[in-house]
Short mmCIF file of C-alpha atoms and ligand atoms in Angstrom, two decimals:
data_model
loop_
_atom_site.label_atom_id
_atom_site.label_comp_id
_atom_site.label_asym_id
_atom_site.label_seq_id
_atom_site.Cartn_x
_atom_site.Cartn_y
_atom_site.Cartn_z
CA MET A 1 -52.60 13.69 -68.48
CA LYS A 2 -48.83 13.64 -68.06
CA ALA A 3 -48.17 12.55 -71.65
CA PHE A 4 -50.69 15.10 -72.95
CA SER A 5 -49.08 17.88 -70.87
CA LYS A 6 -45.60 16.95 -72.08
CA SER A 7 -46.77 17.06 -75.70
CA LEU A 8 -47.79 20.72 -75.30
CA GLY A 9 -44.27 22.16 -75.22
CA GLN A 10 -42.39 24.54 -72.94
CA VAL A 11 -44.81 27.49 -72.74
CA ILE A 12 -48.58 27.14 -72.93
CA ALA A 13 -51.56 29.40 -72.35
CA VAL A 14 -55.07 28.55 -71.19
CA ILE A 15 -57.48 31.03 -72.75
CA GLY A 16 -61.25 31.46 -72.44
CA ALA A 17 -63.05 31.29 -75.77
CA GLN A 18 -66.44 32.74 -74.77
CA TRP A 19 -67.46 35.37 -72.20
CA GLY A 20 -65.53 33.99 -69.25
CA ASP A 21 -66.18 31.31 -66.62
CA GLU A 22 -65.52 28.50 -69.07
CA GLY A 23 -63.52 26.55 -66.50
CA LYS A 24 -60.01 27.95 -67.04
CA GLY A 25 -59.23 27.52 -63.37
CA LYS A 26 -59.96 23.80 -63.32
CA VAL A 27 -57.83 22.94 -66.35
CA THR A 28 -55.01 25.21 -65.17
CA ASP A 29 -54.99 23.45 -61.83
CA ILE A 30 -54.90 20.03 -63.51
CA LEU A 31 -52.14 20.88 -65.98
CA THR A 32 -50.00 22.73 -63.43
CA GLU A 33 -49.01 19.41 -61.88
CA HIS A 34 -46.91 18.86 -65.02
CA PHE A 35 -45.50 22.40 -65.39
CA ASP A 36 -42.74 24.17 -63.46
CA VAL A 37 -43.96 27.78 -63.37
CA ILE A 38 -47.47 29.26 -63.14
CA ALA A 39 -48.37 32.78 -64.30
CA ARG A 40 -51.24 35.23 -64.57
CA ALA A 41 -50.70 37.95 -67.15
CA CYS A 42 -53.58 40.39 -67.18
CA GLY A 43 -56.86 41.46 -65.67
CA GLY A 44 -57.50 41.77 -61.97
CA ALA A 45 -59.91 40.57 -59.32
CA ASN A 46 -62.77 40.70 -61.82
CA ALA A 47 -61.69 37.10 -62.46
CA GLY A 48 -63.13 34.31 -60.35
CA HIS A 49 -61.64 30.87 -60.94
CA THR A 50 -63.09 27.95 -59.01
CA ILE A 51 -61.39 24.64 -58.49
CA VAL A 52 -62.58 21.66 -56.50
CA VAL A 53 -59.95 19.41 -54.95
CA ASN A 54 -60.96 16.47 -52.75
CA GLY A 55 -64.46 17.94 -52.54
CA GLN A 56 -63.12 21.25 -51.26
CA LYS A 57 -63.76 24.41 -53.23
CA HIS A 58 -61.07 27.06 -53.76
CA VAL A 59 -61.71 30.37 -55.54
CA PHE A 60 -58.90 32.45 -57.03
CA HIS A 61 -59.24 36.07 -58.15
CA LEU A 62 -55.65 37.30 -58.56
CA LEU A 63 -53.42 34.32 -57.95
CA PRO A 64 -53.32 31.69 -60.69
CA SER A 65 -55.33 28.53 -60.06
CA GLY A 66 -52.26 26.29 -59.99
CA CYS A 67 -51.18 27.70 -56.61
CA LEU A 68 -52.21 24.62 -54.66
CA HIS A 69 -49.34 22.73 -56.29
CA GLU A 70 -46.49 23.42 -53.92
CA ASN A 71 -42.97 24.66 -54.64
CA LYS A 72 -43.75 26.09 -58.08
CA PRO A 73 -42.88 29.75 -58.74
CA VAL A 74 -45.95 31.95 -59.24
CA ILE A 75 -45.69 35.07 -61.39
CA LEU A 76 -48.14 37.98 -61.58
CA GLY A 77 -47.23 39.83 -64.77
CA SER A 78 -47.09 43.51 -65.66
CA GLY A 79 -50.39 43.34 -67.55
CA MET A 80 -52.26 42.85 -64.30
CA VAL A 81 -54.08 45.38 -62.15
CA ILE A 82 -53.86 44.40 -58.49
CA HIS A 83 -56.13 45.37 -55.61
CA LEU A 84 -53.77 44.85 -52.70
CA PRO A 85 -56.25 44.05 -49.88
CA THR A 86 -57.83 41.41 -52.16
CA LEU A 87 -54.43 39.87 -52.88
CA LEU A 88 -53.55 39.79 -49.18
CA GLU A 89 -56.89 38.16 -48.40
CA GLU A 90 -56.25 35.50 -51.02
CA ILE A 91 -52.76 34.87 -49.63
CA GLU A 92 -54.24 34.54 -46.13
CA THR A 93 -56.92 32.09 -47.33
CA LEU A 94 -54.19 29.93 -48.86
CA LYS A 95 -52.25 30.11 -45.61
CA THR A 96 -55.20 28.72 -43.68
CA ALA A 97 -55.24 25.88 -46.24
CA GLY A 98 -51.60 25.25 -45.23
CA ILE A 99 -49.93 26.95 -48.21
CA ASP A 100 -47.48 29.82 -47.75
CA ILE A 101 -47.23 31.33 -51.20
CA ILE A 102 -45.06 34.35 -50.36
CA PRO A 103 -41.62 32.69 -50.69
CA ARG A 104 -42.46 31.70 -54.29
CA LEU A 105 -44.63 34.67 -55.31
CA HIS A 106 -43.14 37.11 -57.84
CA ILE A 107 -45.10 40.27 -58.67
CA SER A 108 -44.13 42.50 -61.56
CA HIS A 109 -42.92 45.92 -60.48
CA ALA A 110 -44.81 47.21 -63.54
CA ALA A 111 -48.23 45.78 -62.62
CA HIS A 112 -50.67 48.52 -61.70
CA ILE A 113 -52.32 49.03 -58.33
CA VAL A 114 -56.11 49.10 -58.09
CA PHE A 115 -57.11 51.48 -55.29
CA ASP A 116 -60.42 51.46 -53.44
CA PHE A 117 -61.26 54.70 -55.24
CA HIS A 118 -61.03 52.86 -58.57
CA LYS A 119 -63.78 50.56 -57.30
CA ASP A 120 -65.88 53.56 -56.25
CA ILE A 121 -65.41 55.18 -59.67
CA ASP A 122 -66.31 51.90 -61.39
CA ALA A 123 -69.55 51.69 -59.38
CA ALA A 124 -70.41 55.37 -59.98
CA MET A 125 -69.80 55.10 -63.73
CA GLU A 126 -71.90 51.95 -63.90
CA GLU A 127 -74.75 53.69 -62.03
CA ASP A 128 -74.62 56.59 -64.49
CA ARG A 129 -74.65 54.26 -67.49
CA LYS A 130 -77.55 52.29 -66.02
CA LYS A 131 -79.59 55.49 -65.65
CA GLU A 132 -79.16 55.95 -69.40
CA GLY A 133 -80.06 52.29 -70.01
CA GLU A 134 -76.49 51.60 -71.12
CA GLY A 135 -75.06 49.46 -68.30
CA ILE A 136 -72.12 47.14 -69.01
CA GLY A 137 -72.62 45.14 -65.83
CA THR A 138 -69.01 45.43 -64.67
CA THR A 139 -67.84 43.50 -61.64
CA LYS A 140 -67.23 46.85 -59.87
CA ARG A 141 -63.72 45.70 -59.00
CA GLY A 142 -62.20 48.95 -60.31
CA ILE A 143 -60.82 47.35 -63.46
CA GLY A 144 -61.86 49.96 -66.06
CA PRO A 145 -60.73 52.96 -63.96
CA ALA A 146 -57.38 51.30 -63.10
CA TYR A 147 -56.65 50.57 -66.77
CA THR A 148 -57.80 54.13 -67.60
CA ASP A 149 -55.16 55.49 -65.23
CA LYS A 150 -52.60 53.17 -66.82
CA ALA A 151 -53.49 54.28 -70.35
CA VAL A 152 -53.43 58.00 -69.55
CA ARG A 153 -50.14 57.43 -67.73
CA SER A 154 -51.30 58.49 -64.31
CA GLY A 155 -51.41 55.01 -62.78
CA VAL A 156 -49.45 53.80 -59.78
CA ARG A 157 -47.31 50.72 -60.28
CA MET A 158 -46.27 48.06 -57.81
CA GLU A 159 -42.75 49.50 -57.81
CA SER A 160 -44.15 52.45 -55.80
CA LEU A 161 -44.77 50.23 -52.77
CA GLY A 162 -42.59 51.47 -49.94
CA THR A 163 -42.38 55.04 -51.23
CA ASN A 164 -44.25 58.03 -49.80
CA MET A 165 -47.44 58.28 -51.81
CA THR A 166 -49.26 60.95 -49.82
CA ALA A 167 -48.86 63.78 -52.32
CA ILE A 168 -49.87 61.64 -55.31
CA LEU A 169 -52.93 60.28 -53.54
CA GLU A 170 -54.02 63.71 -52.33
CA LYS A 171 -53.82 64.93 -55.92
CA LYS A 172 -55.89 61.93 -57.04
CA ALA A 173 -58.41 62.62 -54.26
CA LYS A 174 -58.93 66.18 -55.53
CA CYS A 175 -59.38 64.93 -59.07
CA ASN A 176 -61.81 62.16 -58.00
CA ASP A 177 -63.87 64.73 -56.11
CA ARG A 178 -63.89 67.20 -59.00
CA VAL A 179 -64.63 64.71 -61.81
CA PHE A 180 -66.75 62.03 -60.13
CA GLY A 181 -67.89 63.64 -56.86
CA ILE A 182 -66.20 60.78 -55.03
CA HIS A 183 -64.59 61.02 -51.61
CA THR A 184 -61.19 59.33 -51.43
CA ASP A 185 -60.03 58.07 -48.06
CA VAL A 186 -56.33 58.90 -48.49
CA ALA A 187 -55.40 57.69 -45.00
CA LEU A 188 -56.99 54.29 -45.67
CA GLU A 189 -55.32 53.97 -49.07
CA ILE A 190 -51.94 54.71 -47.45
CA GLU A 191 -52.60 52.22 -44.69
CA ASN A 192 -53.44 49.57 -47.33
CA LEU A 193 -50.20 50.33 -49.16
CA GLU A 194 -48.16 50.08 -45.96
CA THR A 195 -49.79 46.80 -44.96
CA ALA A 196 -49.16 45.39 -48.43
CA ASN A 197 -45.57 46.59 -48.49
CA HIS A 198 -44.93 44.89 -45.18
CA ALA A 199 -46.49 41.61 -46.37
CA ILE A 200 -45.49 41.35 -50.03
CA GLY A 201 -43.01 44.15 -50.74
CA CYS A 202 -40.35 41.43 -50.96
CA CYS A 203 -42.21 39.81 -53.89
CA VAL A 204 -42.11 42.88 -56.16
CA LYS A 205 -39.43 42.64 -58.86
CA ASP A 206 -38.56 42.63 -62.54
CA THR A 207 -40.51 39.54 -63.50
CA VAL A 208 -39.48 39.82 -67.17
CA THR A 209 -35.87 39.05 -66.24
CA LEU A 210 -37.09 36.26 -63.96
CA ILE A 211 -39.36 34.59 -66.53
CA HIS A 212 -36.63 34.73 -69.18
CA GLU A 213 -34.13 33.18 -66.77
CA LEU A 214 -36.60 30.40 -65.98
CA HIS A 215 -37.37 29.94 -69.68
CA SER A 216 -33.67 29.81 -70.63
CA SER A 217 -33.00 27.22 -67.96
CA GLY A 218 -35.61 24.98 -69.58
CA LYS A 219 -38.48 25.43 -67.10
CA THR A 220 -41.96 24.83 -68.46
CA ILE A 221 -44.49 27.64 -68.00
CA ILE A 222 -48.29 27.61 -67.89
CA VAL A 223 -50.08 30.93 -68.29
CA GLU A 224 -53.62 31.11 -66.98
CA GLY A 225 -55.73 33.54 -68.96
CA ALA A 226 -58.40 35.61 -67.26
CA GLN A 227 -61.70 36.82 -68.64
CA ALA A 228 -62.06 35.58 -72.21
CA SER A 229 -61.74 36.32 -75.91
CA MET A 230 -65.19 37.82 -76.36
CA LEU A 231 -64.51 40.16 -73.44
CA ASP A 232 -61.26 41.36 -75.06
CA ILE A 233 -60.95 45.14 -75.36
CA ASP A 234 -60.11 44.89 -79.10
CA HIS A 235 -61.78 41.70 -80.28
CA GLY A 236 -64.73 41.34 -77.91
CA THR A 237 -68.29 42.61 -78.06
CA TYR A 238 -67.28 46.24 -77.38
CA PRO A 239 -68.34 48.17 -75.33
CA PHE A 240 -69.56 45.14 -73.37
CA VAL A 241 -66.02 43.98 -72.68
CA THR A 242 -63.40 44.24 -69.97
CA SER A 243 -60.52 46.72 -70.22
CA SER A 244 -57.60 44.40 -70.93
CA SER A 245 -56.23 42.18 -73.69
CA THR A 246 -57.55 38.77 -72.76
CA THR A 247 -56.20 36.79 -75.70
CA ALA A 248 -53.08 34.63 -76.01
CA THR A 249 -51.14 37.57 -77.41
CA GLY A 250 -52.35 39.71 -74.50
CA ALA A 251 -51.10 37.03 -72.13
CA LEU A 252 -47.64 37.06 -73.70
CA GLN A 253 -47.57 40.86 -73.67
CA GLY A 254 -48.58 40.87 -70.02
CA LEU A 255 -45.59 38.71 -69.13
CA GLY A 256 -42.97 40.10 -71.49
CA LEU A 257 -42.67 36.84 -73.42
CA PRO A 258 -42.21 36.94 -77.21
CA PRO A 259 -44.95 35.42 -79.44
CA SER A 260 -42.51 32.72 -80.56
CA ALA A 261 -42.33 31.39 -76.98
CA LEU A 262 -45.89 30.04 -77.03
CA LYS A 263 -45.95 26.39 -78.05
CA SER A 264 -49.58 25.47 -77.38
CA CYS A 265 -52.73 27.35 -76.60
CA ILE A 266 -55.71 25.63 -75.03
CA GLY A 267 -59.03 27.26 -75.82
CA VAL A 268 -61.50 26.66 -73.02
CA ALA A 269 -65.17 26.60 -74.00
CA LYS A 270 -68.25 25.35 -72.24
CA ALA A 271 -70.31 22.75 -74.09
CA TYR A 272 -72.96 25.49 -74.02
CA CYS A 273 -72.45 29.18 -73.31
CA THR A 274 -72.87 31.69 -70.50
CA ARG A 275 -72.41 35.38 -70.03
CA VAL A 276 -72.47 37.43 -66.85
CA GLY A 277 -73.11 41.13 -67.37
CA ASP A 278 -74.77 42.93 -70.24
CA GLY A 279 -74.20 42.74 -73.99
CA PRO A 280 -75.24 40.71 -77.01
CA PHE A 281 -75.71 36.94 -76.74
CA GLU A 282 -77.07 35.43 -79.94
CA THR A 283 -77.92 31.97 -78.62
CA GLU A 284 -79.24 33.12 -75.22
CA LEU A 285 -82.09 31.10 -73.73
CA GLU A 286 -84.74 32.77 -71.71
CA GLY A 287 -87.25 30.83 -69.66
CA GLU A 288 -87.31 27.27 -68.48
CA ILE A 289 -84.44 25.68 -70.44
CA GLY A 290 -82.08 28.54 -69.62
CA ASN A 291 -83.03 28.28 -65.96
CA ALA A 292 -82.49 24.52 -65.99
CA LEU A 293 -79.00 24.95 -67.49
CA ARG A 294 -78.19 27.59 -64.87
CA GLU A 295 -79.23 25.35 -62.00
CA LYS A 296 -77.60 22.18 -63.34
CA GLY A 297 -74.38 24.01 -64.24
CA GLY A 298 -74.30 26.08 -61.02
CA GLU A 299 -74.10 29.17 -63.20
CA TYR A 300 -73.65 31.91 -60.62
CA GLY A 301 -70.63 34.24 -60.79
CA ALA A 302 -67.66 33.28 -58.62
CA THR A 303 -66.80 36.97 -58.11
CA THR A 304 -70.16 38.70 -57.81
CA GLY A 305 -72.61 35.83 -57.25
CA ARG A 306 -74.74 37.14 -60.14
CA PRO A 307 -76.79 34.57 -62.08
CA ARG A 308 -75.10 33.90 -65.41
CA ARG A 309 -77.14 34.22 -68.59
CA CYS A 310 -77.24 30.82 -70.28
CA GLY A 311 -77.59 29.71 -73.89
CA TRP A 312 -76.43 27.26 -76.51
CA LEU A 313 -72.96 26.93 -77.92
CA ASN A 314 -72.31 29.30 -80.84
CA ILE A 315 -69.88 27.91 -83.40
CA PRO A 316 -68.97 31.23 -85.11
CA ASP A 317 -67.76 32.56 -81.75
CA LEU A 318 -65.53 29.53 -81.28
CA ILE A 319 -64.13 29.91 -84.79
CA ARG A 320 -63.36 33.59 -84.19
CA SER A 321 -61.72 32.83 -80.85
CA ALA A 322 -59.64 30.06 -82.41
CA GLN A 323 -58.51 32.48 -85.14
CA ILE A 324 -57.37 35.26 -82.84
CA ASN A 325 -55.71 32.96 -80.30
CA GLY A 326 -54.28 30.19 -82.46
CA PHE A 327 -55.84 27.46 -80.36
CA THR A 328 -54.03 24.16 -80.72
CA HIS A 329 -56.60 22.24 -78.64
CA TRP A 330 -60.00 22.71 -77.09
CA ASN A 331 -60.90 21.92 -73.55
CA ILE A 332 -64.67 21.50 -73.83
CA THR A 333 -65.99 21.83 -70.30
CA LYS A 334 -69.22 20.93 -68.52
CA LEU A 335 -70.29 18.30 -71.04
CA ASP A 336 -72.04 16.59 -68.11
CA VAL A 337 -74.41 19.55 -67.75
CA LEU A 338 -76.03 18.57 -71.08
CA ASP A 339 -76.56 14.93 -70.01
CA ASP A 340 -80.37 15.11 -69.63
CA LEU A 341 -81.21 16.82 -72.89
CA HIS A 342 -83.13 15.06 -75.64
CA GLU A 343 -81.67 17.34 -78.28
CA ILE A 344 -79.04 20.06 -78.24
CA PRO A 345 -79.30 23.10 -80.51
CA VAL A 346 -76.04 24.78 -81.57
CA GLY A 347 -75.73 28.21 -83.19
CA ILE A 348 -74.07 27.97 -86.60
CA GLY A 349 -74.28 31.61 -87.66
CA ASP A 350 -76.75 34.09 -89.16
CA GLY A 351 -79.31 33.15 -86.52
CA LYS A 352 -79.34 29.54 -87.78
CA VAL A 353 -79.33 26.58 -85.45
CA LYS A 354 -78.28 22.97 -85.99
CA THR A 355 -79.90 20.50 -83.63
CA LEU A 356 -77.79 17.57 -82.50
CA PRO A 357 -79.17 14.53 -80.69
CA GLY A 358 -78.63 14.39 -76.92
CA TRP A 359 -77.40 11.28 -75.08
CA GLN A 360 -79.65 11.26 -72.00
CA SER A 361 -77.28 9.29 -69.82
CA SER A 362 -74.75 10.35 -67.25
CA THR A 363 -71.22 11.32 -68.28
CA VAL A 364 -70.42 12.61 -64.79
CA GLY A 365 -66.89 11.85 -63.71
CA MET A 366 -65.92 9.99 -66.88
CA THR A 367 -62.21 9.95 -67.65
CA ASN A 368 -62.09 7.76 -70.79
CA TYR A 369 -63.23 9.06 -74.15
CA SER A 370 -64.29 5.55 -75.18
CA ASP A 371 -66.83 5.47 -72.31
CA LEU A 372 -68.76 8.49 -73.62
CA PRO A 373 -72.15 7.79 -75.17
CA GLU A 374 -72.04 7.84 -78.99
CA ASN A 375 -74.09 11.05 -79.24
CA ALA A 376 -71.74 12.79 -76.81
CA LYS A 377 -68.82 11.75 -79.01
CA GLY A 378 -70.83 13.04 -81.98
CA TYR A 379 -71.24 16.39 -80.23
CA ILE A 380 -67.50 16.66 -79.61
CA GLN A 381 -66.71 15.64 -83.19
CA PHE A 382 -69.14 18.27 -84.50
CA ILE A 383 -67.19 20.96 -82.62
CA GLU A 384 -63.91 19.64 -84.04
CA GLU A 385 -65.23 19.55 -87.61
CA GLN A 386 -66.77 23.00 -87.44
CA THR A 387 -63.82 24.74 -85.79
CA LYS A 388 -60.96 22.69 -87.28
CA VAL A 389 -59.37 22.55 -83.83
CA PRO A 390 -58.98 19.19 -82.09
CA VAL A 391 -60.53 18.60 -78.70
CA GLY A 392 -57.79 17.58 -76.27
CA LEU A 393 -59.69 17.67 -72.99
CA ILE A 394 -63.33 17.24 -71.98
CA GLY A 395 -64.70 18.24 -68.57
CA THR A 396 -67.19 15.90 -66.93
CA GLY A 397 -67.54 17.42 -63.47
CA GLN A 398 -66.15 20.04 -61.09
CA GLY A 399 -63.54 17.84 -59.48
CA ARG A 400 -59.87 17.78 -60.40
CA GLU A 401 -60.16 14.17 -61.58
CA GLU A 402 -63.24 14.69 -63.73
CA MET A 403 -61.53 15.29 -67.05
CA ILE A 404 -61.14 13.18 -70.19
CA VAL A 405 -57.93 13.33 -72.22
CA LYS A 406 -58.97 12.66 -75.82
CA HIS A 407 -56.11 11.13 -77.73
P1 LIG B 501 -63.14 30.27 -64.97
O1 LIG B 501 -63.39 31.68 -64.58
O2 LIG B 501 -63.00 30.09 -66.45
O3 LIG B 501 -62.01 29.64 -64.20
O4 LIG B 501 -64.46 29.46 -64.59
P2 LIG B 501 -65.27 29.59 -63.19
O5 LIG B 501 -64.50 28.88 -62.15
O6 LIG B 501 -65.67 30.99 -62.95
O7 LIG B 501 -66.61 28.84 -63.57
C1 LIG B 501 -66.61 27.51 -64.00
C2 LIG B 501 -67.46 26.68 -63.02
O8 LIG B 501 -67.74 25.43 -63.60
C3 LIG B 501 -66.75 26.40 -61.71
O9 LIG B 501 -67.71 26.33 -60.68
C4 LIG B 501 -66.14 25.00 -61.93
O10 LIG B 501 -65.99 24.27 -60.74
C5 LIG B 501 -67.19 24.37 -62.80
N1 LIG B 501 -66.68 23.40 -63.76
C6 LIG B 501 -65.53 23.45 -64.50
N2 LIG B 501 -65.46 22.39 -65.34
C7 LIG B 501 -66.58 21.67 -65.13
C8 LIG B 501 -67.11 20.48 -65.73
O11 LIG B 501 -66.53 19.87 -66.62
N3 LIG B 501 -68.33 20.05 -65.26
C9 LIG B 501 -69.03 20.70 -64.29
N4 LIG B 501 -70.21 20.21 -63.91
N5 LIG B 501 -68.55 21.82 -63.71
C10 LIG B 501 -67.36 22.30 -64.13
P1 LIG B 502 -63.11 34.97 -65.42
O1 LIG B 502 -61.61 35.11 -65.45
C1 LIG B 502 -67.01 36.46 -66.60
C2 LIG B 502 -67.35 40.75 -67.40
C3 LIG B 502 -68.25 41.50 -66.45
C4 LIG B 502 -68.78 42.59 -67.38
C5 LIG B 502 -67.53 42.90 -68.23
C6 LIG B 502 -66.74 44.10 -67.74
O2 LIG B 502 -63.64 34.43 -64.15
O3 LIG B 502 -63.60 34.25 -66.63
P2 LIG B 502 -65.11 44.46 -65.67
O4 LIG B 502 -65.36 44.32 -64.19
O5 LIG B 502 -64.02 43.59 -66.18
O6 LIG B 502 -64.94 45.88 -66.08
O7 LIG B 502 -66.49 43.97 -66.35
O8 LIG B 502 -66.72 41.74 -68.19
N1 LIG B 502 -66.27 39.96 -66.76
C7 LIG B 502 -66.32 38.63 -66.60
N2 LIG B 502 -67.29 37.74 -66.88
N3 LIG B 502 -65.83 36.02 -66.12
C8 LIG B 502 -64.83 36.90 -65.85
O9 LIG B 502 -63.61 36.50 -65.46
C9 LIG B 502 -65.06 38.28 -66.06
N4 LIG B 502 -64.33 39.39 -65.88
C10 LIG B 502 -65.07 40.41 -66.33
O10 LIG B 502 -69.29 40.70 -65.96
O11 LIG B 502 -69.76 42.06 -68.22
MG1 LIG B 503 -64.80 32.83 -63.57
#
């Protein structure tokens, strides 16, 4: 893993190629051991990244998944939208695991704050859409409304922590009442801001200057993407998308790094496909096989607990994701979940399916490519041939160690 990591260059991004939950957290955690700086660039607590270390599960929503590796600076970029009580909770959870992140946490002064009222608006809008049969299935974490405020230039940025926000919030409360019929608890919002300022006010800064200083001094940087390419506001299955730019370019934008800085981009894709929330899903499986994949793969959302819709891999989606992100390698995850299948259909476009032979033996925990059954190698090679992107990493289990480096 060390040699592979070193071959990737100074700045790399880990980007989801499907509809999220591909296993970005696990690979970020593994690679972080060999990088100096860890960053999240966009999105908010709609993300749920699960890693399993020594049998213990850790779930990250706002902090990048590399945080368990001590002494490495952690940056939350300006493209993010941050719900402060959620961030404080995550910091506390890490503290109980023996990790004090605050001395090495750097939060962009330009990241936007997600208020509780954004979550209420998100839920109310989703209810209204559902009544019309047009639900998106958002995570109700306030993401869309927070990015709306950002885009119409009425958002509140992290730099406002420590200032008197009463007048602004009272104005917002009136607006929320008038437009959405939503009550805003101004006193609670102010209390949340004060608590956050006390705990993490010291972490808020110009992270663009910081990341460029680190970059100039030769530090290596790993950027953990959130959500995924087909949830991207421009390139995803609109309107069934999130409200941020989830691609590699979005990640650079969200950190203030130039496109030329990115040396490698790892596209993370499951060996099959899942989607949580509404929207099109060409290779979706309903019934028994879909249910079996869900149970074997533990396909329940890390943020909302919702069952994920399951289906086969769809090659045209991988090709599109590779195009827009410039993937230099794939990390194909959860290969082990397909172990029992006699044959494995794969979408190849226009509703057509190619059926590949299964391997019907366990790949769980494998770490050497040469140990994989021939048909599993064939499956990996098929992905490489179809997408013209080499597979660098293959996931064979939840645990940190359960990953093959394919040379
Ligand atoms: P993320 O949002 O992209 O970080 O992915 P999630 O953490 O939401 O969902 C991926 C799930 O699959 C998590 O529960 C991981 O522990 C698990 N996982 C990741 N890679 C593998 C793998 O190779 N095999 C198996 N069986 N599980 C994996
Ligand atoms: P990670 O980083 C899977 C989906 C929601 C919904 C749509 C819009 O763990 O891969 P939003 O709350 O963002 O307005 O919801 O996007 N969604 C995700 N699905 N993984 C995620 O993050 C997601 N973040 C948002 O389910 O369909
Ligand atoms: Mg997830």
